């Protein structure tokens, strides 16, 4: 039994504890929960032979809460085949909430319980399961190391080819100096590949064999028996396998695999290049105003509120506001749109780090610098997404973890079978070495994360930020898309068409209160009212003494004892306002015209109505058609009045709509649809629709890049407009297609070549797949699969 | 900090912190949880008349 102290986030009443306990009771092995409601500190008891902290944590999250956690991320040396076992071993240690390992970047991310005493022992625990954290190497060092590794691998490959050529020419078959030369060359190849051999054998000893283990076994068996047969039997034997063939095998396997791994490494590097591109945008110098004069500092040394000078052709080093000058800014790093956008200090436009001032001159006041900039958040999201695994990747991880063991068993069985059948030890060993050399778990372990990573990078370049790796799978399985209306299907720049006064009082005085209230609102309809006030030259009244925002309904405010409310007709009803028939008629008329009525309450009655119109996005109909053609149902969920939502629904051709919804009602709608078996994608504003985004099967937020840090959603459309949605669904299809092809290729390749390598065709056709050719075909299959990933995501 | 009583369960609620609130007949009511808010919105008169009844 384990007692673990954790801090649960989000608890504010005993009902929360009830909900968490209910969810935890579903976990087999959970025993007891005690919570201090005021602090959220909980003591959880569970049977660690039946469950672990990860399952407890998942249940807490399932109930809608979270636990305070500390994230530790580090790089380590491990292979795709070890991912499953690493994750399982770490998860079973105490105090671990979650673990994600990415073989592509060699990153392990651990979410641990900061309140657990086991945290201190993390290093020891990792050591005990054979994980060694890698020191971060400097860039220059990395390049030199890369060249040295390449030279070693190329030399091993060249010498391996020499051994194969000498052996195939028959040199060394009669012993003497040519045989000695072959032995010498083969020994050098072994030495040059010492790292692979050591790594492979070490992983085998600790019980988590990797591909290098198979290669090490194959080449060592070949080399040792080559030496053995050379000493005992230097002359040609009756066996189809000559002793030099063993050196041919050991050198060929190591040579081809070394080169293949180098090429694979290069391709992996290319796949992760977008993230490095982003990191590079944060490097360089910036000219900043310090003590009245411009000085040059490193971009990473910038501070919020610094005044930065940017000239044409220069990159903007921080997120900020233009306070002097103007110019055209290329924002393609965020939006994928290369057409420069005009920014000026007159409008106090905002600019983002990583974008480029194509022409003009400006001074900007930094608002977010370094790791707080939007581009840094995009990079963090993309990196995070790679750690979330699609279902098929989890399946592949399981297979890869067991595949190496299966191959060792097949190789051993093959040796025993052939030795029993032929009594020829050299022939039996060749088949064994071939089986070990031909097997390639790489397509399963690497190529799928690579397809996912390429998909994420491709979309990020087009302004679509994927925050979870399983988004592609979800997009493919979705059956319904529900759009928020205002700011999502519409442009989100509403304007007041007119104000309809329902009183005889002085409108200007009255509106001055309304404008003061709206000044405190963050809603885009509030901004429209403020613009209207500015255009009419209405002076704002004093600050309201009280202000309450009811999402989806409106605002209630107080000026001394005078109560005002601005919002929907629902809010008017909740205020207990006396609503005349003429008000209903007006509301209905505005809705039919596609507008939004915003009503104003004062002293128990409706005093006026704002008629607000927002233009439909040009691409809205096309996007709805796109989803309908793919067989998805399309709906609209809006807080607006029924007539207005109906009007938009008809214009874009959606299948259904729901109106007058509050944010929580939108989430209920999603749950209702899911209870009917639908898998609903929700597309909405990141801030107002956070609840619905969280409840949906796939949440897509339409926030602008600047808001990325704070909004919700599995995917964020950083560019203005909905075209990113199309890109997301097209790329998702490509990713899944690539992953499927790679899986089929991996299974087909191993399924066909393992029997051939084990000598199945030899009795019938005399075919022997020599170990080095087995290794060559393995390397080729590996490279083919990786190239296929690039092809799928770059063509068409 | 203003503290008000949840009309459903009777808990004290910090009005500046809770996100669970509703408006009824022009008055704002604050709740400790979404469950309490929903319960109130279903039968506001009942709770206003009978007072807090404990966790729904």
PDB file of C-alpha atoms in Angstrom, chain A residues 622-779:
ATOM      1  CA  UNK A 622     -16.432  26.918 -48.652  1.00  0.00           C
ATOM      2  CA  UNK A 623     -15.224  25.470 -45.321  1.00  0.00           C
ATOM      3  CA  UNK A 624     -18.685  24.209 -44.456  1.00  0.00           C
ATOM      4  CA  UNK A 625     -18.921  22.613 -47.936  1.00  0.00           C
ATOM      5  CA  UNK A 626     -15.482  21.049 -47.436  1.00  0.00           C
ATOM      6  CA  UNK A 627     -16.613  19.269 -44.282  1.00  0.00           C
ATOM      7  CA  UNK A 628     -19.965  18.267 -45.724  1.00  0.00           C
ATOM      8  CA  UNK A 629     -18.248  16.709 -48.739  1.00  0.00           C
ATOM      9  CA  UNK A 630     -16.136  14.675 -46.342  1.00  0.00           C
ATOM     10  CA  UNK A 631     -19.335  13.320 -44.816  1.00  0.00           C
ATOM     11  CA  UNK A 632     -19.235  15.328 -41.589  1.00  0.00           C
ATOM     12  CA  UNK A 633     -22.319  16.984 -40.165  1.00  0.00           C
ATOM     13  CA  UNK A 634     -21.876  20.712 -39.653  1.00  0.00           C
ATOM     14  CA  UNK A 635     -23.578  22.741 -36.946  1.00  0.00           C
ATOM     15  CA  UNK A 636     -23.452  26.232 -35.471  1.00  0.00           C
ATOM     16  CA  UNK A 637     -23.604  26.936 -31.739  1.00  0.00           C
ATOM     17  CA  UNK A 638     -24.030  30.545 -30.723  1.00  0.00           C
ATOM     18  CA  UNK A 639     -25.003  32.761 -27.877  1.00  0.00           C
ATOM     19  CA  UNK A 640     -26.818  34.955 -30.343  1.00  0.00           C
ATOM     20  CA  UNK A 641     -30.585  35.152 -30.904  1.00  0.00           C
ATOM     21  CA  UNK A 642     -32.227  32.371 -32.890  1.00  0.00           C
ATOM     22  CA  UNK A 643     -33.079  34.442 -35.960  1.00  0.00           C
ATOM     23  CA  UNK A 644     -29.524  35.652 -36.380  1.00  0.00           C
ATOM     24  CA  UNK A 645     -27.980  32.179 -36.034  1.00  0.00           C
ATOM     25  CA  UNK A 646     -30.605  30.764 -38.394  1.00  0.00           C
ATOM     26  CA  UNK A 647     -29.720  33.440 -40.943  1.00  0.00           C
ATOM     27  CA  UNK A 648     -26.018  32.512 -40.843  1.00  0.00           C
ATOM     28  CA  UNK A 649     -26.833  28.783 -40.908  1.00  0.00           C
ATOM     29  CA  UNK A 650     -28.779  29.253 -44.124  1.00  0.00           C
ATOM     30  CA  UNK A 651     -26.069  31.413 -45.676  1.00  0.00           C
ATOM     31  CA  UNK A 652     -23.269  28.895 -45.103  1.00  0.00           C
ATOM     32  CA  UNK A 653     -25.399  25.788 -45.643  1.00  0.00           C
ATOM     33  CA  UNK A 654     -24.827  24.201 -42.219  1.00  0.00           C
ATOM     34  CA  UNK A 655     -26.995  21.219 -41.195  1.00  0.00           C
ATOM     35  CA  UNK A 656     -28.244  22.525 -37.850  1.00  0.00           C
ATOM     36  CA  UNK A 657     -27.894  25.303 -35.296  1.00  0.00           C
ATOM     37  CA  UNK A 658     -28.442  26.038 -31.634  1.00  0.00           C
ATOM     38  CA  UNK A 659     -28.945  29.615 -30.457  1.00  0.00           C
ATOM     39  CA  UNK A 660     -28.966  31.591 -27.176  1.00  0.00           C
ATOM     40  CA  UNK A 661     -26.288  29.362 -25.657  1.00  0.00           C
ATOM     41  CA  UNK A 662     -24.007  30.277 -22.794  1.00  0.00           C
ATOM     42  CA  UNK A 663     -20.437  28.918 -22.829  1.00  0.00           C
ATOM     43  CA  UNK A 664     -21.400  26.004 -20.560  1.00  0.00           C
ATOM     44  CA  UNK A 665     -24.425  25.243 -22.768  1.00  0.00           C
ATOM     45  CA  UNK A 666     -22.055  24.813 -25.714  1.00  0.00           C
ATOM     46  CA  UNK A 667     -20.126  22.221 -23.715  1.00  0.00           C
ATOM     47  CA  UNK A 668     -23.422  20.511 -22.852  1.00  0.00           C
ATOM     48  CA  UNK A 669     -24.297  20.463 -26.552  1.00  0.00           C
ATOM     49  CA  UNK A 670     -20.978  18.734 -27.287  1.00  0.00           C
ATOM     50  CA  UNK A 671     -21.652  16.160 -24.570  1.00  0.00           C
ATOM     51  CA  UNK A 672     -25.179  15.618 -25.885  1.00  0.00           C
ATOM     52  CA  UNK A 673     -23.813  14.970 -29.370  1.00  0.00           C
ATOM     53  CA  UNK A 674     -21.184  12.604 -28.012  1.00  0.00           C
ATOM     54  CA  UNK A 675     -23.852  10.670 -26.092  1.00  0.00           C
ATOM     55  CA  UNK A 676     -25.510  10.141 -29.473  1.00  0.00           C
ATOM     56  CA  UNK A 677     -22.312   8.587 -30.772  1.00  0.00           C
ATOM     57  CA  UNK A 678     -20.972  11.651 -32.578  1.00  0.00           C
ATOM     58  CA  UNK A 679     -17.344  12.665 -32.360  1.00  0.00           C
ATOM     59  CA  UNK A 680     -17.572  16.415 -32.404  1.00  0.00           C
ATOM     60  CA  UNK A 681     -14.933  18.894 -33.459  1.00  0.00           C
ATOM     61  CA  UNK A 682     -15.581  22.299 -31.918  1.00  0.00           C
ATOM     62  CA  UNK A 683     -14.194  25.379 -33.606  1.00  0.00           C
ATOM     63  CA  UNK A 684     -14.375  28.475 -31.475  1.00  0.00           C
ATOM     64  CA  UNK A 685     -12.735  31.375 -29.814  1.00  0.00           C
ATOM     65  CA  UNK A 686      -9.988  30.312 -27.459  1.00  0.00           C
ATOM     66  CA  UNK A 687     -11.004  32.502 -24.563  1.00  0.00           C
ATOM     67  CA  UNK A 688     -14.807  32.506 -24.579  1.00  0.00           C
ATOM     68  CA  UNK A 689     -15.268  28.926 -25.686  1.00  0.00           C
ATOM     69  CA  UNK A 690     -12.653  27.271 -23.480  1.00  0.00           C
ATOM     70  CA  UNK A 691     -15.222  24.989 -21.818  1.00  0.00           C
ATOM     71  CA  UNK A 692     -16.607  23.707 -25.119  1.00  0.00           C
ATOM     72  CA  UNK A 693     -13.100  23.323 -26.547  1.00  0.00           C
ATOM     73  CA  UNK A 694     -12.153  21.193 -23.574  1.00  0.00           C
ATOM     74  CA  UNK A 695     -15.292  19.057 -23.777  1.00  0.00           C
ATOM     75  CA  UNK A 696     -15.040  18.319 -27.489  1.00  0.00           C
ATOM     76  CA  UNK A 697     -13.438  15.326 -29.183  1.00  0.00           C
ATOM     77  CA  UNK A 698     -11.159  17.777 -30.968  1.00  0.00           C
ATOM     78  CA  UNK A 699     -11.042  21.421 -29.911  1.00  0.00           C
ATOM     79  CA  UNK A 700      -9.849  23.965 -32.453  1.00  0.00           C
ATOM     80  CA  UNK A 701      -9.274  27.470 -31.226  1.00  0.00           C
ATOM     81  CA  UNK A 702      -9.302  30.446 -33.569  1.00  0.00           C
ATOM     82  CA  UNK A 703      -7.294  32.766 -31.345  1.00  0.00           C
ATOM     83  CA  UNK A 704      -4.686  34.948 -32.913  1.00  0.00           C
ATOM     84  CA  UNK A 705      -1.050  34.046 -32.417  1.00  0.00           C
ATOM     85  CA  UNK A 706      -0.653  36.673 -29.706  1.00  0.00           C
ATOM     86  CA  UNK A 707      -3.104  34.797 -27.503  1.00  0.00           C
ATOM     87  CA  UNK A 708      -1.503  31.402 -27.901  1.00  0.00           C
ATOM     88  CA  UNK A 709      -0.092  31.501 -24.407  1.00  0.00           C
ATOM     89  CA  UNK A 710      -3.445  31.647 -22.725  1.00  0.00           C
ATOM     90  CA  UNK A 711      -6.056  29.857 -24.745  1.00  0.00           C
ATOM     91  CA  UNK A 712      -7.410  26.344 -24.849  1.00  0.00           C
ATOM     92  CA  UNK A 713      -7.739  23.823 -27.675  1.00  0.00           C
ATOM     93  CA  UNK A 714      -5.893  20.870 -29.160  1.00  0.00           C
ATOM     94  CA  UNK A 715      -5.204  22.963 -32.244  1.00  0.00           C
ATOM     95  CA  UNK A 716      -4.799  26.729 -32.582  1.00  0.00           C
ATOM     96  CA  UNK A 717      -5.406  28.562 -35.847  1.00  0.00           C
ATOM     97  CA  UNK A 718      -2.816  31.314 -35.525  1.00  0.00           C
ATOM     98  CA  UNK A 719      -3.613  32.867 -38.886  1.00  0.00           C
ATOM     99  CA  UNK A 720      -6.723  34.954 -39.346  1.00  0.00           C
ATOM    100  CA  UNK A 721      -9.363  32.947 -41.185  1.00  0.00           C
ATOM    101  CA  UNK A 722     -10.591  29.400 -41.405  1.00  0.00           C
ATOM    102  CA  UNK A 723      -8.468  28.030 -44.239  1.00  0.00           C
ATOM    103  CA  UNK A 724      -6.140  26.438 -41.679  1.00  0.00           C
ATOM    104  CA  UNK A 725      -8.985  23.998 -40.923  1.00  0.00           C
ATOM    105  CA  UNK A 726      -8.788  22.610 -44.428  1.00  0.00           C
ATOM    106  CA  UNK A 727      -5.023  22.282 -44.133  1.00  0.00           C
ATOM    107  CA  UNK A 728      -5.410  20.464 -40.810  1.00  0.00           C
ATOM    108  CA  UNK A 729      -7.780  17.864 -42.212  1.00  0.00           C
ATOM    109  CA  UNK A 730      -5.782  17.385 -45.427  1.00  0.00           C
ATOM    110  CA  UNK A 731      -2.485  16.972 -43.540  1.00  0.00           C
ATOM    111  CA  UNK A 732      -4.168  14.645 -41.005  1.00  0.00           C
ATOM    112  CA  UNK A 733      -5.167  12.369 -43.868  1.00  0.00           C
ATOM    113  CA  UNK A 734      -1.636  12.430 -45.234  1.00  0.00           C
ATOM    114  CA  UNK A 735      -0.111  11.689 -41.831  1.00  0.00           C
ATOM    115  CA  UNK A 736      -2.395   8.723 -41.283  1.00  0.00           C
ATOM    116  CA  UNK A 737      -1.804   7.503 -44.823  1.00  0.00           C
ATOM    117  CA  UNK A 738       1.979   7.754 -44.332  1.00  0.00           C
ATOM    118  CA  UNK A 739       1.833   6.009 -40.959  1.00  0.00           C
ATOM    119  CA  UNK A 740      -0.346   3.239 -42.395  1.00  0.00           C
ATOM    120  CA  UNK A 741       1.957   2.743 -45.379  1.00  0.00           C
ATOM    121  CA  UNK A 742       4.973   2.623 -43.078  1.00  0.00           C
ATOM    122  CA  UNK A 743       3.327   0.071 -40.815  1.00  0.00           C
ATOM    123  CA  UNK A 744       2.324  -2.114 -43.771  1.00  0.00           C
ATOM    124  CA  UNK A 745       5.823  -1.783 -45.210  1.00  0.00           C
ATOM    125  CA  UNK A 746       7.437  -2.704 -41.880  1.00  0.00           C
ATOM    126  CA  UNK A 747       5.276  -5.767 -41.360  1.00  0.00           C
ATOM    127  CA  UNK A 748       5.566  -6.873 -44.986  1.00  0.00           C
ATOM    128  CA  UNK A 749       9.314  -6.432 -45.056  1.00  0.00           C
ATOM    129  CA  UNK A 750       9.936  -8.308 -41.821  1.00  0.00           C
ATOM    130  CA  UNK A 751       7.274 -10.899 -42.636  1.00  0.00           C
ATOM    131  CA  UNK A 752       8.919 -11.774 -45.969  1.00  0.00           C
ATOM    132  CA  UNK A 753      12.611 -11.364 -45.220  1.00  0.00           C
ATOM    133  CA  UNK A 754      12.856 -13.066 -41.815  1.00  0.00           C
ATOM    134  CA  UNK A 755      11.786 -16.456 -43.285  1.00  0.00           C
ATOM    135  CA  UNK A 756      14.148 -15.927 -46.259  1.00  0.00           C
ATOM    136  CA  UNK A 757      17.040 -15.026 -43.935  1.00  0.00           C
ATOM    137  CA  UNK A 758      16.352 -18.076 -41.786  1.00  0.00           C
ATOM    138  CA  UNK A 759      16.953 -20.210 -44.883  1.00  0.00           C
ATOM    139  CA  UNK A 760      13.441 -21.195 -45.879  1.00  0.00           C
ATOM    140  CA  UNK A 761      14.278 -20.973 -49.599  1.00  0.00           C
ATOM    141  CA  UNK A 762      17.634 -22.785 -49.351  1.00  0.00           C
ATOM    142  CA  UNK A 763      16.326 -26.392 -49.564  1.00  0.00           C
ATOM    143  CA  UNK A 764      14.234 -25.571 -52.655  1.00  0.00           C
ATOM    144  CA  UNK A 765      16.241 -22.982 -54.599  1.00  0.00           C
ATOM    145  CA  UNK A 766      19.627 -22.931 -52.866  1.00  0.00           C
ATOM    146  CA  UNK A 767      19.078 -19.268 -51.903  1.00  0.00           C
ATOM    147  CA  UNK A 768      21.128 -17.976 -48.975  1.00  0.00           C
ATOM    148  CA  UNK A 769      20.607 -14.369 -47.910  1.00  0.00           C
ATOM    149  CA  UNK A 770      24.085 -13.543 -46.653  1.00  0.00           C
ATOM    150  CA  UNK A 771      24.119 -11.433 -43.431  1.00  0.00           C
ATOM    151  CA  UNK A 772      25.634  -8.367 -45.103  1.00  0.00           C
ATOM    152  CA  UNK A 773      22.997  -8.388 -47.815  1.00  0.00           C
ATOM    153  CA  UNK A 774      20.425  -8.895 -45.087  1.00  0.00           C
ATOM    154  CA  UNK A 775      21.833  -5.797 -43.350  1.00  0.00           C
ATOM    155  CA  UNK A 776      21.860  -3.878 -46.639  1.00  0.00           C
ATOM    156  CA  UNK A 777      18.214  -4.705 -47.307  1.00  0.00           C
ATOM    157  CA  UNK A 778      17.383  -3.729 -43.737  1.00  0.00           C
ATOM    158  CA  UNK A 779      19.093  -0.369 -44.164  1.00  0.00           C
TER     159      UNK A 779
END
